[in-house]
Amino acid sequence: MLDPTKPLRLWQRSGEPADGECAPRWMTPRNPRRETRGPELVRISRLLGVEPLPWQRDLFDVAYEIDPQTGGLWYGEIVVLVPRQSGKTTSTLSINTHRASVWPHAQQIVYIAQDGIRTIKKWEEQVLQLQASPFRQLIKPNRIYELEPNRTNGRQHLDFVTGSQWWPDVPSEDAGHGSTNDLGFIDEYWSQVDDRVEKALRPTMITVDDSQLWYLSTVGESKIRSAPLWAKMQAGRNRVESKLESHSLYVEYSAPPDADPMDRLTWWHTMPALGYTQSIRKITDELEQDTSKNHSLFKRSFLNIWPDESTDDWPIPRDAVSACTDPHSTIPEGTSLVWCVDIAPDRSAASIAVAAVRADSIVHLEIVDHGPGTDWVIDGDDRPSSDQLHLHGIKQLTGKWGGRTWFDWQTVGSLAPQFAANGIDAQPLPASEIRVAAPGLYDAILNKQVALLGQSELADALSVAQRRPIGDGWGWARGKSLKEITPLMAVTLAHRALAKDMPDWGYDPLSGIW
């Protein structure tokens, strides 16, 4: 048997530039106050014939942190997004083997991939590697992996002498049913068009205190087709940025949407397996063979960039938005201001935008505040314990700078009494104005008549926003968009309200519509 204390290979990243450190773009940090079983996974991987890559070591250390209260695992949900061929399969095999062999009681493990055929194929690959390792001694005699369904229960699976079982299953609303599961894997989660698999697996694990459900994937073909993955990404990023303690772990290796796919430094910063199991020559070949627009296939596979983030599929062309971006734009003192408050229909977030006309007749549009919930919209949020940036609130903003506030009655009307009670000059924007607000902003951006600051909140909203018809016009579709778009709604309505509140400023967005 191999000595688990000695690595099979000491990884030394070859060809890496001095400033090419590869780090996750988002990752739940290691909590040093909690012990971890991560080193056990390293030893398991070595016995399987694979030396873990540095990123896998980091993942194992965090994912296997121990809850000091229960002695079980701290994290119950683990979402991991890495580029292709970065070691997802070897990570899965190490985790499955560890669970089946060293846990104090028998484990039920279920593995799911894109579809039934791919699930069996990937499962077979892992089983063959398991059989070629010292762990073959733990596979139950006479019932080693069968290519045909097991006669006992009509399903393929692997039995261990520890009593643990490892099953492949098809992605369906019945996935994992029929037993209590301790460990679940949904591989290539981008292929799931809805959350039926997750809803099927979660109830089977609810009675297991240290159960874990893993989601492993690269990004999908589009945020609409892979809506469940996009939702997981947004939730994971928000948790990491807010630094809120959670039992959900999130890891993402990706490049920014505007990263240059031709720049090798981008590769080194994004691809955790480059220089270890991947070579510059092979990655260069992949790039040269990609004939897709803007190298979207290469970006998706190796930089983890969504194709609809790397093209002009925004509802307002990205090039036009970039042309209007002026990070140094300011509002001259004494300029009349128009404010807009917008709230997501589910009350999950709110935004406050301001619009004003600069001396050069360009409209300055800015997201002043964007935050979760609605309790801060009137008076702001300056609680010392808050991890978030200070949120001003419309009362403070208008009290200091003046100006009228506008809002959409359908979503913000419930705050009208509070506006009045706090002396805020606030009016609902008529439906006739809302109907043309989005086309008006679209036209103004195409004609370079606005100045945007390049704020990420607005870019994120534009990247997922969808349209809906409104009579002869159109507007932003809140329900069809993949996340709340309050920053975009606030800016759109503020721009339109400016034309209504200041009819003499010399530009009417309606002029470009009809």
PDB file of N, CA, C and O in Angstrom, residues 13-14 264 267-268 271-280 283:
ATOM      1  N   ARG A  13       4.180  24.853 -10.000  1.00  0.00           N
ATOM      2  CA  ARG A  13       3.539  25.442 -11.163  1.00  0.00           C
ATOM      3  C   ARG A  13       4.580  25.908 -12.166  1.00  0.00           C
ATOM      4  O   ARG A  13       5.386  26.798 -11.885  1.00  0.00           O
ATOM      5  N   SER A  14       4.581  25.309 -13.338  1.00  0.00           N
ATOM      6  CA  SER A  14       5.614  25.596 -14.328  1.00  0.00           C
ATOM      7  C   SER A  14       5.167  26.706 -15.269  1.00  0.00           C
ATOM      8  O   SER A  14       4.019  26.772 -15.685  1.00  0.00           O
ATOM      9  N   ARG A 264      -2.328  36.005 -21.555  1.00  0.00           N
ATOM     10  CA  ARG A 264      -1.952  34.837 -20.759  1.00  0.00           C
ATOM     11  C   ARG A 264      -1.996  35.114 -19.264  1.00  0.00           C
ATOM     12  O   ARG A 264      -2.200  34.204 -18.464  1.00  0.00           O
ATOM     13  N   TRP A 267      -5.168  34.045 -17.997  1.00  0.00           N
ATOM     14  CA  TRP A 267      -5.219  32.589 -17.785  1.00  0.00           C
ATOM     15  C   TRP A 267      -4.635  32.231 -16.419  1.00  0.00           C
ATOM     16  O   TRP A 267      -5.235  31.468 -15.661  1.00  0.00           O
ATOM     17  N   TRP A 268      -3.446  32.797 -16.133  1.00  0.00           N
ATOM     18  CA  TRP A 268      -2.772  32.450 -14.882  1.00  0.00           C
ATOM     19  C   TRP A 268      -3.587  32.868 -13.669  1.00  0.00           C
ATOM     20  O   TRP A 268      -3.562  32.210 -12.628  1.00  0.00           O
ATOM     21  N   MET A 271      -7.218  30.187 -14.036  1.00  0.00           N
ATOM     22  CA  MET A 271      -7.252  28.739 -14.215  1.00  0.00           C
ATOM     23  C   MET A 271      -6.371  28.056 -13.163  1.00  0.00           C
ATOM     24  O   MET A 271      -5.140  28.040 -13.290  1.00  0.00           O
ATOM     25  N   PRO A 272      -6.973  27.457 -12.135  1.00  0.00           N
ATOM     26  CA  PRO A 272      -6.168  26.907 -11.029  1.00  0.00           C
ATOM     27  C   PRO A 272      -5.366  25.673 -11.384  1.00  0.00           C
ATOM     28  O   PRO A 272      -4.478  25.272 -10.623  1.00  0.00           O
ATOM     29  N   ALA A 273      -5.659  25.043 -12.534  1.00  0.00           N
ATOM     30  CA  ALA A 273      -4.903  23.852 -12.928  1.00  0.00           C
ATOM     31  C   ALA A 273      -3.808  24.168 -13.941  1.00  0.00           C
ATOM     32  O   ALA A 273      -3.010  23.287 -14.281  1.00  0.00           O
ATOM     33  N   LEU A 274      -3.739  25.416 -14.404  1.00  0.00           N
ATOM     34  CA  LEU A 274      -2.731  25.787 -15.394  1.00  0.00           C
ATOM     35  C   LEU A 274      -1.340  25.723 -14.771  1.00  0.00           C
ATOM     36  O   LEU A 274      -1.097  26.252 -13.689  1.00  0.00           O
ATOM     37  N   GLY A 275      -0.436  25.056 -15.483  1.00  0.00           N
ATOM     38  CA  GLY A 275       0.914  24.883 -14.974  1.00  0.00           C
ATOM     39  C   GLY A 275       1.081  23.618 -14.164  1.00  0.00           C
ATOM     40  O   GLY A 275       2.192  23.227 -13.837  1.00  0.00           O
ATOM     41  N   TYR A 276      -0.040  22.966 -13.845  1.00  0.00           N
ATOM     42  CA  TYR A 276      -0.010  21.704 -13.126  1.00  0.00           C
ATOM     43  C   TYR A 276      -0.433  20.574 -14.062  1.00  0.00           C
ATOM     44  O   TYR A 276       0.388  19.819 -14.560  1.00  0.00           O
ATOM     45  N   THR A 277      -1.738  20.481 -14.302  1.00  0.00           N
ATOM     46  CA  THR A 277      -2.250  19.448 -15.214  1.00  0.00           C
ATOM     47  C   THR A 277      -2.600  20.016 -16.580  1.00  0.00           C
ATOM     48  O   THR A 277      -2.973  19.274 -17.475  1.00  0.00           O
ATOM     49  N   GLN A 278      -2.498  21.313 -16.736  1.00  0.00           N
ATOM     50  CA  GLN A 278      -2.740  21.974 -18.019  1.00  0.00           C
ATOM     51  C   GLN A 278      -1.500  22.746 -18.416  1.00  0.00           C
ATOM     52  O   GLN A 278      -0.796  23.292 -17.559  1.00  0.00           O
ATOM     53  N   SER A 279      -1.263  22.813 -19.717  1.00  0.00           N
ATOM     54  CA  SER A 279      -0.084  23.525 -20.215  1.00  0.00           C
ATOM     55  C   SER A 279      -0.508  24.715 -21.063  1.00  0.00           C
ATOM     56  O   SER A 279      -1.608  24.747 -21.625  1.00  0.00           O
ATOM     57  N   ILE A 280       0.365  25.690 -21.141  1.00  0.00           N
ATOM     58  CA  ILE A 280       0.114  26.869 -21.974  1.00  0.00           C
ATOM     59  C   ILE A 280      -0.124  26.448 -23.422  1.00  0.00           C
ATOM     60  O   ILE A 280      -1.001  26.988 -24.109  1.00  0.00           O
ATOM     61  N   ILE A 283      -3.677  25.054 -23.870  1.00  0.00           N
ATOM     62  CA  ILE A 283      -4.687  26.101 -23.743  1.00  0.00           C
ATOM     63  C   ILE A 283      -4.639  27.021 -24.968  1.00  0.00           C
ATOM     64  O   ILE A 283      -5.672  27.465 -25.478  1.00  0.00           O
TER      65      ILE A 283
END
